[in-house]
Coordinates of C-alpha atoms in Angstrom, one line a residue:
M432 CA 2.1 -43.7 5.4
T433 CA 1.5 -40.1 6.7
L434 CA -0.9 -39.7 9.7
W435 CA -3.0 -36.6 9.6
D436 CA -4.7 -34.8 12.5
M437 CA -7.3 -33.3 10.2
T438 CA -8.1 -32.9 6.4
V439 CA -9.2 -29.8 4.5
D440 CA -9.6 -29.1 0.8
V441 CA -8.0 -25.7 0.9
L442 CA -5.7 -24.2 3.5
V443 CA -5.1 -20.5 3.3
V444 CA -2.2 -18.9 5.3
G445 CA -2.5 -15.2 6.2
S446 CA -5.7 -13.3 7.0
G447 CA -5.2 -10.0 5.0
G448 CA -7.4 -9.1 2.2
A449 CA -5.9 -11.7 -0.2
G450 CA -6.3 -14.5 2.3
M451 CA -9.8 -13.6 3.1
V452 CA -10.8 -13.5 -0.6
A453 CA -9.1 -16.8 -1.3
A454 CA -11.0 -18.4 1.7
L455 CA -14.4 -16.9 0.5
V456 CA -14.0 -18.2 -3.1
A457 CA -12.8 -21.6 -2.0
H458 CA -15.7 -22.0 0.4
D459 CA -18.2 -20.8 -2.2
R460 CA -16.8 -23.4 -4.6
G461 CA -17.7 -26.1 -2.1
A462 CA -14.3 -26.7 -0.6
R463 CA -13.7 -27.4 3.1
T464 CA -11.6 -24.4 3.9
L465 CA -9.4 -23.3 6.8
L466 CA -7.9 -19.8 7.2
I467 CA -5.0 -19.5 9.6
E468 CA -3.2 -16.3 10.9
K469 CA -0.1 -16.3 13.2
A470 CA -1.1 -13.0 14.9
P471 CA -3.7 -12.6 17.6
V472 CA -5.5 -10.2 15.3
F473 CA -6.7 -10.6 11.7
G474 CA -6.2 -8.3 8.8
G475 CA -2.4 -7.9 8.6
T476 CA -1.1 -5.0 6.6
T477 CA -4.3 -4.8 4.6
A478 CA -6.0 -3.5 7.8
M479 CA -3.3 -0.8 8.0
S480 CA -3.6 0.3 4.4
G481 CA -5.8 2.7 2.5
G482 CA -7.9 -0.3 1.4
A483 CA -8.1 0.9 -2.2
L484 CA -8.2 -1.5 -5.2
W485 CA -7.0 -0.4 -8.6
I486 CA -9.3 -2.2 -11.0
P487 CA -9.5 -1.2 -14.6
N488 CA -12.8 -1.4 -16.4
H489 CA -14.6 -2.3 -13.1
P490 CA -18.4 -2.8 -13.0
L491 CA -19.1 0.5 -11.2
M492 CA -17.7 2.7 -13.9
S493 CA -20.9 2.9 -16.1
A494 CA -22.8 4.4 -13.2
H495 CA -20.4 7.3 -13.2
N496 CA -20.2 7.7 -17.0
L497 CA -16.6 6.5 -17.1
N498 CA -15.2 4.7 -20.1
D499 CA -12.5 2.1 -20.0
S500 CA -11.6 -1.2 -21.7
P501 CA -9.2 -4.1 -21.3
E502 CA -7.3 -2.8 -24.4
Q503 CA -6.9 0.7 -22.9
A504 CA -5.8 -0.7 -19.6
L505 CA -3.2 -3.0 -21.3
T506 CA -1.9 -0.1 -23.3
Y507 CA -1.4 1.8 -20.1
L508 CA 0.2 -1.0 -18.2
H509 CA 2.6 -1.8 -21.1
S510 CA 3.6 1.9 -21.3
L511 CA 5.1 1.8 -17.7
P512 CA 8.8 0.9 -17.4
G513 CA 9.1 -2.4 -15.6
A514 CA 5.8 -3.8 -16.6
G515 CA 5.6 -7.6 -16.2
D516 CA 4.8 -10.6 -18.4
G517 CA 2.1 -10.0 -21.0
D518 CA 0.0 -13.0 -20.0
M519 CA 0.0 -11.7 -16.4
L520 CA -1.1 -8.3 -17.5
R521 CA -3.9 -9.7 -19.7
T522 CA -5.0 -12.0 -16.8
Y523 CA -5.3 -8.9 -14.6
V524 CA -7.3 -6.7 -16.8
T525 CA -9.6 -9.6 -17.6
Y526 CA -10.1 -11.1 -14.1
A527 CA -9.8 -8.1 -11.8
P528 CA -13.3 -6.8 -12.8
R529 CA -14.7 -10.3 -12.3
M530 CA -13.2 -10.6 -8.8
V531 CA -14.8 -7.2 -7.9
T532 CA -18.1 -8.4 -9.3
Y533 CA -17.9 -11.5 -7.2
L534 CA -17.3 -9.4 -4.1
L535 CA -20.1 -7.0 -4.8
R536 CA -22.6 -9.7 -5.6
G537 CA -21.7 -12.2 -2.9
T538 CA -20.1 -10.5 0.1
Y539 CA -20.5 -7.4 2.3
Y540 CA -17.9 -5.6 0.1
R541 CA -19.2 -2.2 -1.1
A542 CA -17.1 0.5 -2.7
R543 CA -17.2 4.0 -3.9
V544 CA -15.5 5.1 -7.1
L545 CA -12.6 7.6 -6.7
T546 CA -13.6 9.5 -9.8
Q547 CA -11.1 12.3 -9.3
Y548 CA -8.1 10.2 -8.2
P549 CA -5.9 9.8 -11.3
D550 CA -3.9 6.9 -12.3
Y551 CA -0.3 7.5 -11.1
Y552 CA 0.8 8.2 -14.7
P553 CA -2.4 9.5 -16.3
E554 CA -0.7 11.2 -19.2
Q555 CA 0.8 7.9 -20.4
P556 CA -1.0 6.1 -23.2
G557 CA -4.2 4.4 -21.9
G558 CA -4.0 6.3 -18.6
L559 CA -7.1 7.8 -17.0
P560 CA -7.7 11.0 -15.0
G561 CA -9.7 9.1 -12.4
G562 CA -12.1 6.3 -11.8
R563 CA -10.0 3.1 -11.8
S564 CA -9.5 3.2 -8.0
L565 CA -12.2 1.9 -5.6
E566 CA -12.2 2.6 -1.9
P567 CA -14.3 0.5 0.6
E568 CA -17.5 2.2 1.9
P569 CA -17.3 2.9 5.7
Y570 CA -18.4 0.0 7.8
P571 CA -19.8 0.0 11.4
L572 CA -17.4 -1.6 14.0
R573 CA -20.4 -2.8 15.9
A574 CA -21.2 -5.2 13.0
L575 CA -18.3 -7.4 14.2
G576 CA -19.6 -7.8 17.7
A577 CA -17.2 -9.3 20.1
D578 CA -14.7 -9.9 17.1
A579 CA -14.1 -6.2 17.0
T580 CA -11.2 -6.6 19.5
R581 CA -9.6 -9.0 17.0
L582 CA -9.4 -6.6 14.1
H583 CA -5.9 -5.3 13.5
P584 CA -5.7 -1.6 14.3
P585 CA -5.3 0.9 11.5
H586 CA -2.0 2.7 10.9
P587 CA -1.8 5.7 13.4
Q588 CA -1.6 8.1 10.6
E589 CA -5.1 7.0 9.4
M590 CA -6.7 8.5 12.5
V591 CA -7.2 12.2 13.2
L592 CA -6.0 12.9 16.8
G593 CA -5.2 9.2 17.0
R594 CA -8.9 8.3 17.0
V595 CA -11.1 9.5 14.1
M596 CA -11.1 7.7 10.9
L597 CA -11.7 9.4 7.5
T598 CA -12.2 8.0 4.0
A599 CA -9.7 8.8 1.3
E600 CA -12.1 11.3 -0.2
E601 CA -12.6 13.0 3.2
A602 CA -8.8 13.2 3.8
H603 CA -8.3 14.6 0.3
R604 CA -10.8 17.3 1.0
A605 CA -9.3 18.1 4.4
V606 CA -6.0 18.8 2.8
T607 CA -7.0 20.6 -0.4
Q608 CA -10.2 22.5 0.3
R609 CA -9.2 24.4 3.4
W610 CA -12.5 25.6 5.1
H611 CA -14.5 22.8 3.5
G612 CA -11.9 20.4 4.7
L613 CA -11.9 21.9 8.2
F614 CA -15.7 21.5 8.2
T615 CA -15.3 17.8 7.1
V616 CA -12.8 17.1 9.9
A617 CA -14.8 19.0 12.5
T618 CA -18.0 17.1 11.5
H619 CA -16.3 13.7 12.1
L620 CA -14.7 14.8 15.3
L621 CA -18.2 15.8 16.6
R622 CA -19.5 12.4 15.3
Y623 CA -16.9 10.6 17.2
I624 CA -17.6 12.5 20.4
M625 CA -21.3 11.9 20.2
Q626 CA -21.3 8.2 19.2
P627 CA -20.6 5.2 21.5
K628 CA -16.9 4.2 21.1
G629 CA -15.5 0.9 20.2
P630 CA -13.0 -1.1 22.2
H631 CA -10.1 1.0 23.5
G632 CA -11.9 4.2 22.3
R633 CA -11.8 3.1 18.6
D634 CA -13.9 5.0 16.1
P635 CA -17.3 3.2 15.6
R636 CA -17.0 4.0 11.9
L637 CA -14.3 2.0 10.1
T638 CA -12.8 3.3 6.8
L639 CA -9.9 2.5 4.4
G640 CA -8.2 -0.9 5.1
N641 CA -10.0 -1.5 8.3
A642 CA -13.3 -1.2 6.5
L643 CA -12.2 -3.6 3.7
V644 CA -11.0 -6.2 6.2
A645 CA -14.1 -5.9 8.3
R646 CA -16.4 -6.4 5.4
L647 CA -14.5 -9.5 4.2
Y648 CA -14.4 -10.9 7.7
R649 CA -18.1 -10.4 8.2
S650 CA -18.7 -12.3 5.0
L651 CA -16.4 -15.2 6.2
R652 CA -18.1 -15.3 9.6
D653 CA -21.6 -15.6 8.0
R654 CA -20.4 -18.5 6.0
R655 CA -18.8 -20.1 9.2
V656 CA -15.4 -20.3 7.5
P657 CA -13.0 -21.1 10.4
L658 CA -10.3 -18.6 11.1
W659 CA -7.6 -19.7 13.5
L660 CA -5.7 -16.9 15.1
E661 CA -2.3 -17.4 16.8
T662 CA -1.7 -20.3 14.4
R663 CA 1.5 -20.3 12.4
L664 CA 2.6 -22.5 9.4
E665 CA 5.6 -24.5 10.6
D666 CA 6.3 -26.5 7.4
I667 CA 4.9 -27.5 4.0
I668 CA 4.6 -31.2 3.4
V669 CA 5.7 -32.0 -0.2
Q670 CA 6.0 -35.3 -2.0
G671 CA 8.1 -34.8 -5.2
R672 CA 6.8 -31.5 -6.4
K673 CA 3.3 -32.0 -5.0
V674 CA 2.0 -30.4 -1.8
E675 CA 0.3 -33.0 0.4
G676 CA -0.3 -31.0 3.6
A677 CA 1.1 -28.6 6.2
V678 CA 2.3 -28.6 9.7
V679 CA 0.8 -25.8 11.8
R680 CA 1.4 -24.7 15.4
H681 CA -1.9 -24.0 17.1
P682 CA -2.3 -22.7 20.7
D683 CA -3.5 -26.3 21.5
G684 CA -0.4 -27.9 19.9
V685 CA 1.1 -28.9 16.5
L686 CA -1.2 -30.3 13.9
R687 CA -0.5 -32.1 10.6
I688 CA -3.2 -31.0 8.1
Q689 CA -3.8 -32.9 4.9
V690 CA -4.5 -30.5 2.1
R691 CA -6.4 -32.1 -0.8
Q692 CA -6.8 -29.3 -3.3
G693 CA -4.6 -26.3 -2.5
L694 CA -2.4 -24.5 0.0
I695 CA -2.7 -20.8 -0.7
L696 CA 0.0 -18.6 0.7
T697 CA -1.1 -15.0 1.4
A698 CA 1.2 -14.4 4.3
G699 CA 2.7 -11.1 3.3
G700 CA 6.3 -10.3 2.4
F701 CA 9.5 -9.7 4.4
A702 CA 9.6 -5.9 5.0
R703 CA 10.3 -6.5 8.7
N704 CA 13.1 -9.1 8.1
R705 CA 16.3 -7.2 8.6
A706 CA 18.5 -10.2 7.4
W707 CA 16.6 -10.6 4.1
R708 CA 16.5 -6.8 3.5
Q709 CA 20.4 -6.9 3.7
R710 CA 20.5 -9.9 1.5
F711 CA 18.3 -8.6 -1.3
H712 CA 17.9 -4.8 -1.1
R713 CA 20.3 -2.0 -1.9
A714 CA 21.9 -0.4 1.1
P715 CA 20.8 1.2 3.3
S716 CA 17.6 -0.6 4.0
D717 CA 16.0 -0.7 7.4
P718 CA 12.9 -2.5 8.6
D719 CA 12.2 0.5 10.9
W720 CA 11.5 2.5 7.7
S721 CA 8.5 0.3 6.8
A722 CA 4.8 1.1 7.5
V723 CA 3.6 -2.5 7.4
A724 CA 2.4 -4.9 10.1
M725 CA 5.1 -6.1 12.5
T726 CA 4.3 -9.7 11.6
D727 CA 5.6 -9.2 7.9
T728 CA 8.7 -11.2 8.6
G729 CA 8.9 -13.5 5.6
E730 CA 9.3 -16.9 7.2
V731 CA 6.5 -18.5 5.0
L732 CA 8.3 -17.1 1.9
H733 CA 11.6 -18.7 3.2
M734 CA 9.8 -22.0 3.8
A735 CA 8.5 -22.1 0.2
E736 CA 12.0 -21.3 -1.1
A737 CA 13.4 -24.2 0.9
H738 CA 11.0 -26.5 -1.1
G739 CA 12.2 -25.3 -4.4
A740 CA 10.0 -22.2 -5.1
A741 CA 11.4 -19.7 -7.5
L742 CA 11.8 -16.1 -6.4
G743 CA 11.7 -12.8 -8.4
L744 CA 11.9 -9.1 -8.0
M745 CA 13.5 -9.6 -4.7
E746 CA 15.4 -6.3 -4.8
H747 CA 12.1 -4.3 -5.2
L748 CA 9.9 -2.7 -2.6
W749 CA 6.7 -0.7 -2.7
W750 CA 8.8 2.4 -1.9
N751 CA 7.3 5.4 -0.1
P752 CA 9.1 8.4 1.6
V753 CA 8.6 8.3 5.3
T754 CA 9.6 10.2 8.4
L755 CA 10.4 8.6 11.8
L756 CA 8.5 9.9 14.8
P757 CA 10.1 9.5 18.2
G758 CA 8.4 6.6 20.1
S759 CA 6.4 5.6 17.1
E760 CA 6.2 1.9 16.1
Y761 CA 5.5 2.6 12.5
A762 CA 7.2 4.9 10.0
W763 CA 4.9 7.8 8.9
L764 CA 4.2 7.9 5.2
L765 CA 4.6 11.3 3.5
V766 CA 2.2 10.6 0.6
I767 CA 0.6 14.0 0.8
E768 CA 3.1 16.3 2.6
K769 CA 6.1 15.6 0.2
G770 CA 4.4 17.5 -2.7
L771 CA 2.4 20.3 -0.9
P772 CA 3.1 23.8 -2.3
G773 CA 5.7 25.6 -0.3
A774 CA 7.7 22.4 0.5
I775 CA 10.6 20.9 -1.2
L776 CA 12.8 17.8 -0.7
V777 CA 16.5 18.2 -0.7
D778 CA 19.7 16.2 0.0
R779 CA 22.6 17.1 2.3
F780 CA 24.0 19.5 -0.3
G781 CA 20.7 21.4 -0.3
Q782 CA 19.8 20.2 -3.8
R783 CA 16.5 19.0 -5.1
F784 CA 16.6 15.6 -6.8
V785 CA 13.1 14.6 -7.7
N786 CA 9.6 16.0 -8.6
E787 CA 8.3 16.0 -5.0
S788 CA 4.7 15.6 -6.3
A789 CA 5.5 12.4 -8.2
P790 CA 4.0 9.1 -7.2
Y791 CA 5.6 7.9 -3.9
L792 CA 7.2 4.9 -5.5
D793 CA 9.3 7.2 -7.7
V794 CA 10.1 9.5 -4.9
G795 CA 11.3 6.7 -2.6
Q796 CA 13.5 5.3 -5.5
A797 CA 15.0 8.7 -6.2
M798 CA 16.5 8.8 -2.7
Y799 CA 18.9 6.0 -3.8
T800 CA 20.2 8.0 -6.8
P801 CA 23.8 9.2 -6.1
D802 CA 24.4 12.7 -4.8
R803 CA 27.3 14.7 -6.0
E804 CA 29.7 12.6 -3.9
G805 CA 28.1 9.3 -5.1
R806 CA 26.2 8.5 -2.0
P807 CA 22.5 7.8 -1.6
R808 CA 20.4 10.9 -0.5
I809 CA 19.5 9.3 2.8
P810 CA 18.3 11.0 4.8
A811 CA 16.7 13.6 2.7
F812 CA 15.0 16.7 4.2
L813 CA 11.5 18.1 3.7
I814 CA 11.8 21.8 3.9
M815 CA 8.8 24.2 4.2
D816 CA 8.2 27.7 5.1
A817 CA 5.7 29.2 7.7
R818 CA 2.9 29.6 5.2
A819 CA 3.0 26.0 4.2
R820 CA 3.3 24.9 7.9
N821 CA 0.3 27.1 8.8
E822 CA -1.9 25.8 6.0
Y823 CA -1.2 22.1 5.8
P824 CA -0.9 19.1 8.0
L825 CA 2.5 17.6 8.6
G826 CA 2.8 14.0 9.9
P827 CA 0.7 13.9 13.1
L828 CA 0.4 17.6 13.3
A829 CA -2.6 19.7 12.3
P830 CA -1.9 22.8 10.3
G831 CA 0.0 25.4 12.2
K832 CA -3.0 27.7 12.3
L833 CA -4.7 25.1 14.4
Q834 CA -1.6 23.6 16.1
P835 CA 1.0 26.4 16.5
W836 CA 4.6 25.7 17.6
W837 CA 3.8 25.9 21.4
A838 CA 1.1 23.2 20.9
V839 CA 3.6 20.8 19.2
P840 CA 4.4 18.0 21.7
E841 CA 7.8 18.6 23.3
A842 CA 9.0 15.2 22.2
L843 CA 8.8 16.4 18.5
R844 CA 10.0 19.9 18.9
G845 CA 13.6 20.3 17.7
T846 CA 14.2 16.6 17.4
W847 CA 11.7 15.5 14.7
L848 CA 10.5 18.9 13.6
V849 CA 13.3 21.4 13.3
R850 CA 12.5 25.2 13.2
A851 CA 14.8 28.1 12.5
N852 CA 14.4 31.8 11.6
T853 CA 16.6 31.6 8.5
L854 CA 17.3 29.0 5.9
G855 CA 21.0 29.2 6.9
E856 CA 20.2 28.4 10.5
L857 CA 18.0 25.6 9.5
A858 CA 20.6 24.1 7.2
R859 CA 23.3 24.2 9.9
A860 CA 21.0 22.5 12.4
L861 CA 20.4 19.6 10.0
G862 CA 23.9 19.3 8.5
I863 CA 22.8 20.7 5.1
D864 CA 25.1 22.9 3.1
P865 CA 23.7 26.4 3.8
A866 CA 24.9 27.9 0.5
G867 CA 23.4 25.0 -1.5
L868 CA 20.0 25.2 0.3
K869 CA 19.8 29.0 -0.2
A870 CA 20.6 28.7 -4.0
T871 CA 18.0 25.9 -4.4
V872 CA 15.3 27.9 -2.7
E873 CA 16.0 31.0 -4.7
R874 CA 15.9 28.9 -7.9
F875 CA 12.7 27.1 -6.8
N876 CA 11.0 30.4 -5.8
A877 CA 11.6 31.7 -9.3
Y878 CA 9.9 28.6 -10.7
A879 CA 6.9 29.0 -8.3
R880 CA 6.4 32.6 -9.5
T881 CA 6.2 31.5 -13.1
G882 CA 4.4 28.2 -12.4
H883 CA 6.9 26.2 -14.3
D884 CA 9.5 23.7 -12.9
P885 CA 12.0 23.1 -15.7
D886 CA 14.2 20.9 -13.5
F887 CA 11.6 18.2 -12.6
G888 CA 8.3 19.3 -14.2
R889 CA 6.4 19.5 -10.8
G890 CA 2.7 20.2 -11.3
R891 CA 2.6 19.1 -14.9
S892 CA 0.8 15.9 -14.3
A893 CA -2.8 15.5 -13.1
Y894 CA -1.4 13.3 -10.4
D895 CA 0.9 16.0 -9.2
R896 CA -2.1 18.4 -8.8
Y897 CA -4.3 15.9 -7.0
Y898 CA -2.8 16.6 -3.6
A899 CA -1.9 20.3 -4.5
D900 CA -3.8 23.4 -3.4
P901 CA -6.1 24.9 -5.9
N902 CA -5.8 28.3 -4.2
V903 CA -2.2 28.5 -5.1
K904 CA -1.6 30.2 -8.5
P905 CA -0.4 29.7 -11.3
N906 CA 0.7 26.2 -10.5
P907 CA -1.1 24.6 -7.5
A908 CA 1.8 22.3 -6.7
L909 CA 4.4 25.2 -6.5
A910 CA 4.6 27.9 -3.9
E911 CA 7.5 30.0 -2.7
L912 CA 9.4 29.2 0.4
K913 CA 9.9 32.8 1.7
Q914 CA 8.0 33.3 5.0
P915 CA 10.0 32.6 8.1
P916 CA 10.4 30.6 10.3
F917 CA 11.3 27.7 8.2
Y918 CA 10.8 24.0 9.2
A919 CA 12.2 20.6 8.3
V920 CA 11.9 16.9 9.0
R921 CA 14.2 14.1 8.0
V922 CA 12.9 11.8 5.3
Y923 CA 13.9 8.1 4.5
P924 CA 13.1 5.7 1.7
G925 CA 10.4 3.7 3.5
D926 CA 7.9 1.2 2.1
I927 CA 4.4 -0.2 2.3
G928 CA 5.8 -3.7 1.8
T929 CA 8.1 -5.8 -0.4
Q930 CA 7.5 -6.2 -4.1
G931 CA 9.5 -9.4 -4.6
G932 CA 8.6 -13.0 -3.7
L933 CA 7.4 -16.3 -5.1
L934 CA 7.2 -16.4 -8.9
T935 CA 3.7 -17.5 -10.0
T936 CA 1.8 -18.5 -13.1
P937 CA -1.4 -16.6 -14.3
W938 CA -3.3 -19.0 -12.1
A939 CA -1.2 -18.0 -9.1
Q940 CA 0.6 -21.4 -9.1
V941 CA 4.0 -21.2 -7.4
R942 CA 6.8 -21.8 -9.9
H943 CA 9.7 -24.2 -9.1
R944 CA 13.2 -22.8 -9.6
D945 CA 14.0 -25.7 -12.0
D946 CA 11.0 -24.9 -14.2
G947 CA 7.5 -26.2 -13.8
I948 CA 5.4 -25.7 -10.7
L949 CA 5.0 -26.9 -7.2
E950 CA 1.6 -28.7 -7.6
G951 CA -1.0 -27.6 -5.2
L952 CA 0.9 -24.5 -4.0
Y953 CA -0.4 -21.0 -4.7
A954 CA 0.6 -17.5 -3.7
A955 CA -1.0 -14.0 -3.8
G956 CA -0.3 -10.7 -2.3
N957 CA 3.1 -9.5 -1.1
I958 CA 4.4 -13.0 -0.6
A959 CA 4.3 -13.3 -4.4
A960 CA 6.5 -11.5 -6.8
S961 CA 4.4 -8.6 -8.1
P962 CA 2.4 -10.1 -11.0
L963 CA 2.4 -6.7 -12.8
G964 CA 6.2 -6.3 -12.6
S965 CA 7.9 -3.5 -10.8
I966 CA 5.3 -1.0 -11.7
Y967 CA 2.7 0.8 -9.5
P968 CA -0.2 1.9 -11.8
G969 CA -2.5 3.7 -9.4
A970 CA -4.0 3.8 -5.9
G971 CA -4.7 0.2 -5.0
G972 CA -2.0 -1.1 -7.2
T973 CA -0.9 -3.5 -4.5
L974 CA -4.2 -4.8 -3.2
G975 CA -6.0 -4.9 -6.5
P976 CA -3.6 -7.6 -7.8
A977 CA -3.4 -9.3 -4.4
L978 CA -7.2 -9.9 -4.2
T979 CA -7.4 -10.8 -8.0
W980 CA -4.7 -13.5 -7.8
A981 CA -6.2 -14.8 -4.5
Y982 CA -9.5 -15.2 -6.3
L983 CA -7.7 -17.0 -9.2
A984 CA -5.8 -19.3 -6.8
A985 CA -9.0 -20.4 -5.2
L986 CA -10.8 -20.9 -8.5
H987 CA -7.9 -23.1 -9.8
A988 CA -7.4 -25.0 -6.6
T989 CA -11.1 -26.0 -6.5
R990 CA -10.9 -27.0 -10.2
A991 CA -13.4 -24.3 -11.3
S992 CA -11.3 -24.1 -14.5
T993 CA -7.9 -25.0 -15.8
S994 CA -7.7 -22.6 -18.7
L995 CA -7.7 -18.8 -18.7
T996 CA -10.0 -16.9 -21.2
Y997 CA -9.4 -13.3 -21.9
N998 CA -11.9 -10.7 -23.0
T999 CA -9.3 -8.8 -25.1
K1000 CA -7.6 -9.5 -28.4
H1001 CA -4.7 -7.3 -27.4
Q1002 CA -1.7 -9.7 -27.1
P1003 CA 1.5 -7.8 -26.6
A1004 CA 4.9 -9.5 -26.6
A1005 CA 5.6 -11.2 -23.3
R1006 CA 8.0 -9.8 -20.8
G1007 CA 9.7 -11.6 -17.9
Q1008 CA 8.0 -11.4 -14.5
S1009 CA 11.3 -11.7 -12.7
S1010 CA 13.8 -9.0 -12.4

C-alpha cells in the first residue's frame, strides 16, 4: 500500500501560460489543485514571449466588424502543408474561442485585437488579413505586490534600452511609421523615467508575455491556488497504465503526492537539452540558438516517455532566425529585421535562398536547405546598406540616425556587427564569396527598382508587407542596397521552442506508445507534440493551442465532460498528428 504525504485532485507541472490556465480551470471546477514550478520564478517561456494568442472566430471579433467562422478557420488550417489530425483541428477551432471566453469572463485576462496583423499565410484559402491574433493588454507590475520579484523577466529584446516595454502594436509602429514610431518610443521612455520603477529597475507597465503571465498569476492568487516554486517533478507514479501520483522535490524535502483526477504536464519542451537536440534534430542544432527559458530542458518529457508515453514531431522546432550577441544569455530573434527593405539574407556563396520577409518558421527551415556544395546555409548573413541601417533598428541597436557607429558598444563593433566600405570588403571579412555577393546585390537591386522579386516573391503577401516600410516604393519590402558603408550580422536557425513532444488525444490525454492512453496523464504546450501539426498559422500559434489544450485537459480531468462537441459540420479527412 502506497503511503502519501498529501493528496490533491489535480497536479499541474509548469507555471507558464498553459499551466496557469489548467490550474485556474481545475480550481474553478471544484478540484483541489496544486501548481508546481522548478524555477525560483514563475512564467517560464511564456513570460519571455510576445504573449499573443492565435484564436480563430474569437469573441472580440464582432466589436471590430471582423468576420470569421469555424469552417473558414478549418479551411485555412487544412490548406497549410503539415497540418495535423482533422479531429485535433476541429477541436481547436471549436474550443479555442471558448477558452478565451472563459478567461475574459472569469480572470484578469484582457486582450486587444491585432486587426492589422495578418495570418502568416493570409492568401491561403480561409486566411485572414488580420484579427485572429490577440495580445494581452498591459498590466501594472504593482498589482503583483511582493510577488513582482518572482515574475520571470521578459526576453531582453522586448525592452527598449533594456528597460522599457512596448506592446506588439507599439513595436510595429516604432519600426514602420518612422516619426510617429519615434514619438511612440519617446513617449514610453519619458513615462518610464517619470514613473516609480519596479524591482531591479523594471518597467512598471508590463506588456507581451509578462502581461499575460501577470494577469493569469493574479487570477490564481485571488483564488488562493497554491503555486510552489523551486519544486520539481522527480517521478510519476503509475500503476498499470493509470497515474496514481507523483514524487516531487520541494525545498523542504521529497514528497509523495496522490493525484486523484489528473496530472497535467505543462513543463515546456527540450530546446535547452543538447543531447536530445542531437538525438532528434537535423545537424547542426545548438541550444545556444534558442530564445526560450533556460529551464526548458525536457526532463519531464523524458520521464513520461520512460512510462510508455508516445512521442511525435520530435524533429521539429518553432524555427526562428536568430543572431548571437556577445555576452548575451539568449539568442536574439530577427522577426522584424530579416525582412526590412534594404536588407537581404545570403549564404557563404553570397546567394539569396529564401523570401526574407516570409514567416520566421519558413526562414529558419530554409537555412537547412543545401547550398551549392550540399551543406546547410549555417551561418547565413544578413546584409544591409547604410540607408537601411540608418532607418531601422537592428538587434539591440537603435536606427543608425539615433545610434551611429561611434555609439555602438565596442563589444559589438567588428565582432557581431561587421562594417565595410564596399561589398567586396564586407564579403572577405565574413568569408563570403565576393563575386557571388556582388552579383546577388546587383540582381536584387534591379528587383527593388521594379518592385517585383521573381526569385522568391518577396513583398507579394500581406504578411511580407506587415513589417515593411510604407515609405518605400513601389514595393515596401524591397529597397536597393547601394549606399555605403555596408553592414552584416551572422544568422543562425534558432527557435522559440520545440514542436515535438508527447502525443495527445483531443482531450489532451497522453497516448501510450502501444496504443491507448496513460489514464490520468495530460499534456499541453511545448511538452506535447503540436496538436495542429508542424504548421504555424499566425501570431500566437504556439500559445493559442497551448492554453486551449490546457483548458481541455483540466475540463476532462475534473470530469466536466467526456465527449467533445463541435460547432462545425466541416469534417475533413483525418491526418496523423505524428511526423
